[in-house]
Amino acid sequence: MRRREALAVLGKSSLAFLFGADSFLRRAAQAAEKPTMAAPNHIRHFTADNPGIMTLQGTNQYVVGKENVVVIDVALSADSNMDGIIEQAEAMGAKKIEKILLTHIHSDHCGGALALRKRTGAKLGIHRSRAGYLGGEDFQYGDNDRIGFGAGELHVLHTPGHESGHCCFYEPGDKVLFSGDNILGFGTAVIRPPDGDMTDYLKSLERLLGFDISVILPGHGPLIGKPEAKIREYIQHRLEREQQVLAALRKGRNTIGDITQMIYVDVSPALQRVAEFSVQAHLEKLMREGRVKRQADRYLLLSDN
Ligand SMILES: [Zn+2]
């Protein structure tokens, strides 16, 4: 799909699905009026040419550092994509891409990691729980590890939810959070069970509220200049969805399909499955809390408080 077509699809469907068309358009208009906030000098990005419903304008691949830089996420192995990343590093005066880090193992974040490793000699890291996934990693990292990038260090925050090995990277010097797919420039993240987990996701968002963040650099979409408001909005959005799921159950809707139909009124066929994943993820959270039980493909409310 070409970029323009993908953006047209985006305009029609996913954003309507994600937040409701009206509120999104209002938000986009407000964002367009604001001057673009810039990332600190030692951070640049190159957006991969993989636009789509799930990837928005494409995956943001970040370059962080000065002489020796770290690259966060590599979406595509195409030469043009690697050229784009390397050019950004060179424009920063970098002599070497020292490390490649991955926020998570979905292909739109790691699809080009081995290729960039081969081309640049960078050491490739991956979250401990995903060791061996790509088959060519050089090191692993876990929660609270520190990874140096010459001009400072990145703190690894294991933030499961979107993907069980998902990590955000926090740069305390400039209070920057690289949020991967936990928080996007617009819309919401997809939580797809069983690896995606709504309970974990909400815990991860709550945890991020504890950090002093001045800007969020997401895996997709524009940077986020009001991090705390955004994180709270994300949490609120999920809690509202949970209430909608409970309301549907109270009305006797008890299959994932039925509940989805009631809650997501305007979903395009392309996003129907994604909406169902979200409903399923909410139901699993409610089951874990002992509020819902499952009988075959039906979900029943146990206690209503
Ligand atoms: Zn992604």
CSV table of C-alpha atoms and ligand atoms in Angstrom, one decimal:
chain,number,residue,atom,x,y,z
A,1,MET,CA,0.0,0.0,0.0
A,2,ARG,CA,1.4,3.4,-0.9
A,3,ARG,CA,1.8,6.1,1.7
A,4,ARG,CA,-1.0,8.3,0.4
A,5,GLU,CA,-3.5,5.4,0.1
A,6,ALA,CA,-2.5,4.2,3.6
A,7,LEU,CA,-3.1,7.6,5.1
A,8,ALA,CA,-6.5,7.7,3.3
A,9,VAL,CA,-7.4,4.4,4.9
A,10,LEU,CA,-6.2,5.8,8.2
A,11,GLY,CA,-8.4,8.8,7.9
A,12,LYS,CA,-11.4,6.7,7.2
A,13,SER,CA,-11.2,3.9,9.6
A,14,SER,CA,-8.6,3.4,12.3
A,15,LEU,CA,-8.8,6.8,13.9
A,16,ALA,CA,-12.5,6.6,14.0
A,17,PHE,CA,-12.2,3.3,15.6
A,18,LEU,CA,-9.5,4.3,18.0
A,19,PHE,CA,-11.0,7.4,19.5
A,20,GLY,CA,-14.1,8.4,17.6
A,21,ALA,CA,-13.7,10.4,14.5
A,22,ASP,CA,-14.9,13.7,15.9
A,23,SER,CA,-12.6,13.8,18.8
A,24,PHE,CA,-9.6,12.7,16.7
A,25,LEU,CA,-10.2,15.4,14.1
A,26,ARG,CA,-10.5,18.0,16.7
A,27,ARG,CA,-7.3,16.8,18.3
A,28,ALA,CA,-5.5,16.7,15.0
A,29,ALA,CA,-6.6,20.2,14.2
A,30,GLN,CA,-5.3,21.4,17.6
A,31,ALA,CA,-2.0,19.6,17.1
A,32,ALA,CA,-1.6,21.1,13.6
A,33,GLU,CA,-1.9,24.6,15.1
A,34,LYS,CA,0.8,24.1,17.6
A,35,PRO,CA,4.4,24.7,16.7
A,36,THR,CA,6.2,21.4,16.4
A,37,MET,CA,8.1,20.6,19.6
A,38,ALA,CA,11.6,19.4,18.9
A,39,ALA,CA,13.4,16.4,20.3
A,40,PRO,CA,16.8,17.1,22.0
A,41,ASN,CA,19.8,17.5,19.7
A,42,HIS,CA,21.2,14.1,20.4
A,43,ILE,CA,18.0,12.4,19.3
A,44,ARG,CA,16.9,12.0,15.7
A,45,HIS,CA,14.5,9.7,14.0
A,46,PHE,CA,13.8,8.2,10.6
A,47,THR,CA,10.3,7.0,9.9
A,48,ALA,CA,10.2,3.7,8.0
A,49,ASP,CA,8.3,3.6,4.8
A,50,ASN,CA,5.7,1.1,6.2
A,51,PRO,CA,2.6,3.2,6.7
A,52,GLY,CA,-0.7,1.5,7.4
A,53,ILE,CA,-3.6,1.0,9.7
A,54,MET,CA,-1.5,-0.4,12.5
A,55,THR,CA,1.7,1.6,11.9
A,56,LEU,CA,0.2,5.1,11.3
A,57,GLN,CA,2.7,7.0,9.1
A,58,GLY,CA,5.3,4.3,9.6
A,59,THR,CA,7.5,3.1,12.4
A,60,ASN,CA,9.7,5.7,14.0
A,61,GLN,CA,13.3,4.5,14.3
A,62,TYR,CA,15.3,6.6,16.7
A,63,VAL,CA,19.0,7.4,16.8
A,64,VAL,CA,20.3,8.5,20.2
A,65,GLY,CA,23.8,9.7,21.2
A,66,LYS,CA,26.7,11.7,19.9
A,67,GLU,CA,29.9,10.0,18.6
A,68,ASN,CA,28.6,6.5,19.4
A,69,VAL,CA,24.9,6.2,18.9
A,70,VAL,CA,22.2,3.7,19.8
A,71,VAL,CA,19.4,2.9,17.4
A,72,ILE,CA,16.0,2.1,18.8
A,73,ASP,CA,13.9,-0.2,16.5
A,74,VAL,CA,14.6,-1.1,12.9
A,75,ALA,CA,11.4,-1.8,11.0
A,76,LEU,CA,12.7,-2.7,7.5
A,77,SER,CA,15.8,-4.4,6.1
A,78,ALA,CA,15.5,-2.5,2.8
A,79,ASP,CA,18.7,-0.6,1.9
A,80,SER,CA,16.7,2.7,1.6
A,81,ASN,CA,15.6,2.2,5.2
A,82,MET,CA,19.1,1.5,6.6
A,83,ASP,CA,20.4,4.4,4.5
A,84,GLY,CA,17.9,6.7,6.2
A,85,ILE,CA,18.9,5.6,9.7
A,86,ILE,CA,22.6,5.9,8.9
A,87,GLU,CA,22.2,9.3,7.3
A,88,GLN,CA,20.5,10.5,10.5
A,89,ALA,CA,23.4,9.2,12.6
A,90,GLU,CA,26.0,10.9,10.3
A,91,ALA,CA,24.1,14.1,10.4
A,92,MET,CA,24.5,14.0,14.2
A,93,GLY,CA,28.3,13.6,13.8
A,94,ALA,CA,28.2,10.0,14.9
A,95,LYS,CA,31.2,7.9,14.0
A,96,LYS,CA,29.6,4.6,14.9
A,97,ILE,CA,26.3,2.9,15.5
A,98,GLU,CA,27.2,1.0,18.5
A,99,LYS,CA,24.0,-0.7,19.6
A,100,ILE,CA,20.6,-1.5,18.3
A,101,LEU,CA,17.8,-1.9,20.9
A,102,LEU,CA,14.3,-3.2,20.3
A,103,THR,CA,11.2,-2.0,22.1
A,104,HIS,CA,9.5,-5.3,21.1
A,105,ILE,CA,9.5,-8.1,18.7
A,106,HIS,CA,6.6,-7.2,16.4
A,107,SER,CA,8.0,-7.2,12.9
A,108,ASP,CA,7.4,-3.5,12.3
A,109,HIS,CA,10.0,-2.8,15.1
A,110,CYS,CA,12.6,-5.5,14.6
A,111,GLY,CA,12.2,-6.5,10.9
A,112,GLY,CA,15.4,-4.8,9.9
A,113,ALA,CA,17.5,-5.3,13.0
A,114,LEU,CA,19.7,-8.1,11.8
A,115,ALA,CA,20.3,-6.4,8.5
A,116,LEU,CA,21.4,-3.1,10.2
A,117,ARG,CA,23.6,-5.1,12.6
A,118,LYS,CA,25.3,-6.8,9.6
A,119,ARG,CA,25.8,-3.6,7.8
A,120,THR,CA,27.1,-1.5,10.6
A,121,GLY,CA,28.6,-4.0,13.1
A,122,ALA,CA,26.4,-2.7,15.8
A,123,LYS,CA,25.6,-5.0,18.8
A,124,LEU,CA,22.0,-6.0,18.8
A,125,GLY,CA,20.1,-6.2,22.1
A,126,ILE,CA,16.8,-7.7,22.9
A,127,HIS,CA,14.7,-8.2,26.1
A,128,ARG,CA,15.7,-11.2,28.1
A,129,SER,CA,12.3,-12.9,27.6
A,130,ARG,CA,12.9,-12.8,23.9
A,131,ALA,CA,16.4,-14.1,23.8
A,132,GLY,CA,17.1,-16.0,20.6
A,133,TYR,CA,14.0,-14.7,18.9
A,134,LEU,CA,15.9,-13.2,16.0
A,135,GLY,CA,18.7,-15.6,16.2
A,136,GLY,CA,21.5,-13.1,16.0
A,137,GLU,CA,21.4,-11.0,19.2
A,138,ASP,CA,24.6,-10.0,20.9
A,139,PHE,CA,23.2,-9.1,24.4
A,140,GLN,CA,20.1,-9.1,26.4
A,141,TYR,CA,18.6,-6.5,28.7
A,142,GLY,CA,16.0,-6.5,31.5
A,143,ASP,CA,14.0,-4.1,33.7
A,144,ASN,CA,16.0,-1.3,35.2
A,145,ASP,CA,19.2,-2.1,33.2
A,146,ARG,CA,21.2,0.9,32.0
A,147,ILE,CA,22.5,1.1,28.5
A,148,GLY,CA,25.1,3.8,27.7
A,149,PHE,CA,25.0,5.8,24.5
A,150,GLY,CA,28.1,8.0,24.9
A,151,ALA,CA,26.3,11.2,26.0
A,152,GLY,CA,24.3,9.5,28.7
A,153,GLU,CA,22.3,6.4,29.4
A,154,LEU,CA,19.0,4.8,28.7
A,155,HIS,CA,17.1,3.1,31.4
A,156,VAL,CA,15.3,0.0,30.4
A,157,LEU,CA,11.7,-0.2,31.6
A,158,HIS,CA,10.0,-3.5,31.0
A,159,THR,CA,6.5,-2.5,30.2
A,160,PRO,CA,4.4,-5.6,29.1
A,161,GLY,CA,0.9,-5.2,27.8
A,162,HIS,CA,1.1,-4.6,24.1
A,163,GLU,CA,3.7,-7.4,23.9
A,164,SER,CA,4.9,-9.4,26.9
A,165,GLY,CA,8.6,-8.5,26.3
A,166,HIS,CA,7.9,-4.8,25.5
A,167,CYS,CA,10.3,-2.3,26.8
A,168,CYS,CA,10.3,1.5,27.0
A,169,PHE,CA,13.6,3.4,27.2
A,170,TYR,CA,13.9,6.4,29.5
A,171,GLU,CA,16.6,8.9,29.1
A,172,PRO,CA,16.8,10.8,32.4
A,173,GLY,CA,19.1,13.6,31.2
A,174,ASP,CA,16.4,15.2,29.0
A,175,LYS,CA,13.6,13.3,30.5
A,176,VAL,CA,12.7,11.6,27.3
A,177,LEU,CA,10.6,8.4,27.1
A,178,PHE,CA,10.9,6.2,24.1
A,179,SER,CA,7.5,4.5,24.4
A,180,GLY,CA,7.5,2.0,21.6
A,181,ASP,CA,3.9,0.8,21.0
A,182,ASN,CA,2.8,1.4,24.6
A,183,ILE,CA,1.9,5.0,23.8
A,184,LEU,CA,1.4,6.2,20.3
A,185,GLY,CA,1.4,9.7,18.8
A,186,PHE,CA,-2.3,9.3,18.2
A,187,GLY,CA,-4.9,6.6,18.6
A,188,THR,CA,-4.4,3.7,21.0
A,189,ALA,CA,-2.2,0.6,21.2
A,190,VAL,CA,-3.5,-2.8,20.2
A,191,ILE,CA,-3.8,-5.3,23.0
A,192,ARG,CA,-4.0,-8.7,21.4
A,193,PRO,CA,-4.4,-11.7,23.8
A,194,PRO,CA,-2.9,-14.0,24.7
A,195,ASP,CA,0.5,-12.3,24.5
A,196,GLY,CA,-1.1,-8.9,24.8
A,197,ASP,CA,-2.5,-8.4,28.3
A,198,MET,CA,-4.8,-5.6,29.5
A,199,THR,CA,-4.0,-6.1,33.2
A,200,ASP,CA,-0.2,-5.8,32.5
A,201,TYR,CA,-0.8,-2.9,30.1
A,202,LEU,CA,-2.6,-0.8,32.7
A,203,LYS,CA,0.1,-1.6,35.3
A,204,SER,CA,2.7,-0.5,32.8
A,205,LEU,CA,0.9,2.8,32.1
A,206,GLU,CA,0.5,3.4,35.8
A,207,ARG,CA,4.2,2.8,36.3
A,208,LEU,CA,5.1,5.3,33.7
A,209,LEU,CA,3.2,8.0,35.6
A,210,GLY,CA,6.0,7.7,38.2
A,211,PHE,CA,8.7,9.0,35.9
A,212,ASP,CA,9.5,12.6,35.3
A,213,ILE,CA,8.9,12.8,31.5
A,214,SER,CA,9.1,16.0,29.4
A,215,VAL,CA,8.5,14.4,26.1
A,216,ILE,CA,7.4,11.0,24.8
A,217,LEU,CA,8.9,9.8,21.5
A,218,PRO,CA,6.5,7.0,20.3
A,219,GLY,CA,7.0,4.1,18.0
A,220,HIS,CA,4.4,5.6,15.6
A,221,GLY,CA,3.0,9.1,15.1
A,222,PRO,CA,4.2,12.5,16.3
A,223,LEU,CA,6.0,13.2,19.6
A,224,ILE,CA,3.9,13.8,22.6
A,225,GLY,CA,4.6,17.1,24.5
A,226,LYS,CA,2.3,16.5,27.4
A,227,PRO,CA,3.3,13.1,28.6
A,228,GLU,CA,1.4,13.0,31.9
A,229,ALA,CA,-1.9,14.1,30.3
A,230,LYS,CA,-1.4,11.6,27.5
A,231,ILE,CA,-0.7,8.7,29.9
A,232,ARG,CA,-3.8,9.6,32.0
A,233,GLU,CA,-5.9,9.9,28.9
A,234,TYR,CA,-4.7,6.4,27.9
A,235,ILE,CA,-5.6,4.9,31.3
A,236,GLN,CA,-9.0,6.7,31.3
A,237,HIS,CA,-9.8,5.5,27.8
A,238,ARG,CA,-9.2,1.8,28.8
A,239,LEU,CA,-11.2,2.2,32.0
A,240,GLU,CA,-14.1,3.7,30.0
A,241,ARG,CA,-13.9,0.7,27.6
A,242,GLU,CA,-14.0,-1.6,30.5
A,243,GLN,CA,-17.2,0.1,31.7
A,244,GLN,CA,-18.7,-0.3,28.3
A,245,VAL,CA,-17.8,-4.0,28.3
A,246,LEU,CA,-19.5,-4.4,31.7
A,247,ALA,CA,-22.6,-2.4,30.4
A,248,ALA,CA,-22.8,-4.8,27.4
A,249,LEU,CA,-22.6,-7.8,29.7
A,250,ARG,CA,-25.4,-6.4,31.9
A,251,LYS,CA,-27.6,-6.1,28.8
A,252,GLY,CA,-27.1,-9.7,28.1
A,253,ARG,CA,-24.5,-9.4,25.3
A,254,ASN,CA,-22.2,-12.2,26.1
A,255,THR,CA,-20.0,-13.2,23.1
A,256,ILE,CA,-16.9,-11.2,22.0
A,257,GLY,CA,-18.6,-10.5,18.7
A,258,ASP,CA,-21.8,-9.3,20.3
A,259,ILE,CA,-20.1,-7.1,22.8
A,260,THR,CA,-17.8,-5.6,20.1
A,261,GLN,CA,-20.8,-4.8,17.9
A,262,MET,CA,-22.4,-2.9,20.7
A,263,ILE,CA,-19.4,-0.9,21.7
A,264,TYR,CA,-17.6,-0.2,18.5
A,265,VAL,CA,-20.4,1.1,16.3
A,266,ASP,CA,-18.3,2.6,13.5
A,267,VAL,CA,-15.6,0.1,13.0
A,268,SER,CA,-14.5,-0.7,9.5
A,269,PRO,CA,-14.2,-4.3,8.5
A,270,ALA,CA,-10.4,-4.0,8.5
A,271,LEU,CA,-10.4,-3.1,12.2
A,272,GLN,CA,-13.2,-5.4,13.3
A,273,ARG,CA,-10.7,-8.1,14.5
A,274,VAL,CA,-8.6,-5.5,16.3
A,275,ALA,CA,-11.7,-4.3,18.2
A,276,GLU,CA,-12.5,-7.9,19.1
A,277,PHE,CA,-9.0,-8.4,20.5
A,278,SER,CA,-9.5,-5.4,22.7
A,279,VAL,CA,-12.8,-6.6,24.0
A,280,GLN,CA,-11.3,-10.0,24.6
A,281,ALA,CA,-8.4,-8.4,26.5
A,282,HIS,CA,-10.9,-6.5,28.7
A,283,LEU,CA,-12.8,-9.7,29.4
A,284,GLU,CA,-9.7,-11.6,30.4
A,285,LYS,CA,-8.8,-8.8,32.8
A,286,LEU,CA,-12.3,-9.0,34.3
A,287,MET,CA,-12.0,-12.8,34.6
A,288,ARG,CA,-8.7,-12.4,36.4
A,289,GLU,CA,-10.4,-10.1,38.8
A,290,GLY,CA,-13.2,-12.6,39.4
A,291,ARG,CA,-15.9,-10.3,38.0
A,292,VAL,CA,-16.6,-12.4,34.9
A,293,LYS,CA,-16.6,-16.1,34.0
A,294,ARG,CA,-16.4,-17.8,30.8
A,295,GLN,CA,-18.6,-20.7,29.5
A,296,ALA,CA,-17.6,-21.9,26.1
A,297,ASP,CA,-17.6,-18.7,24.0
A,298,ARG,CA,-20.0,-16.9,26.4
A,299,TYR,CA,-18.9,-14.5,29.1
A,300,LEU,CA,-21.1,-14.0,32.2
A,301,LEU,CA,-21.0,-11.3,34.8
A,302,LEU,CA,-20.3,-12.7,38.3
A,303,SER,CA,-20.4,-9.8,40.6
A,304,ASP,CA,-21.3,-6.3,39.6
A,305,ASN,CA,-19.5,-3.7,41.6
B,1,ZN,ZN,4.4,-1.0,16.0
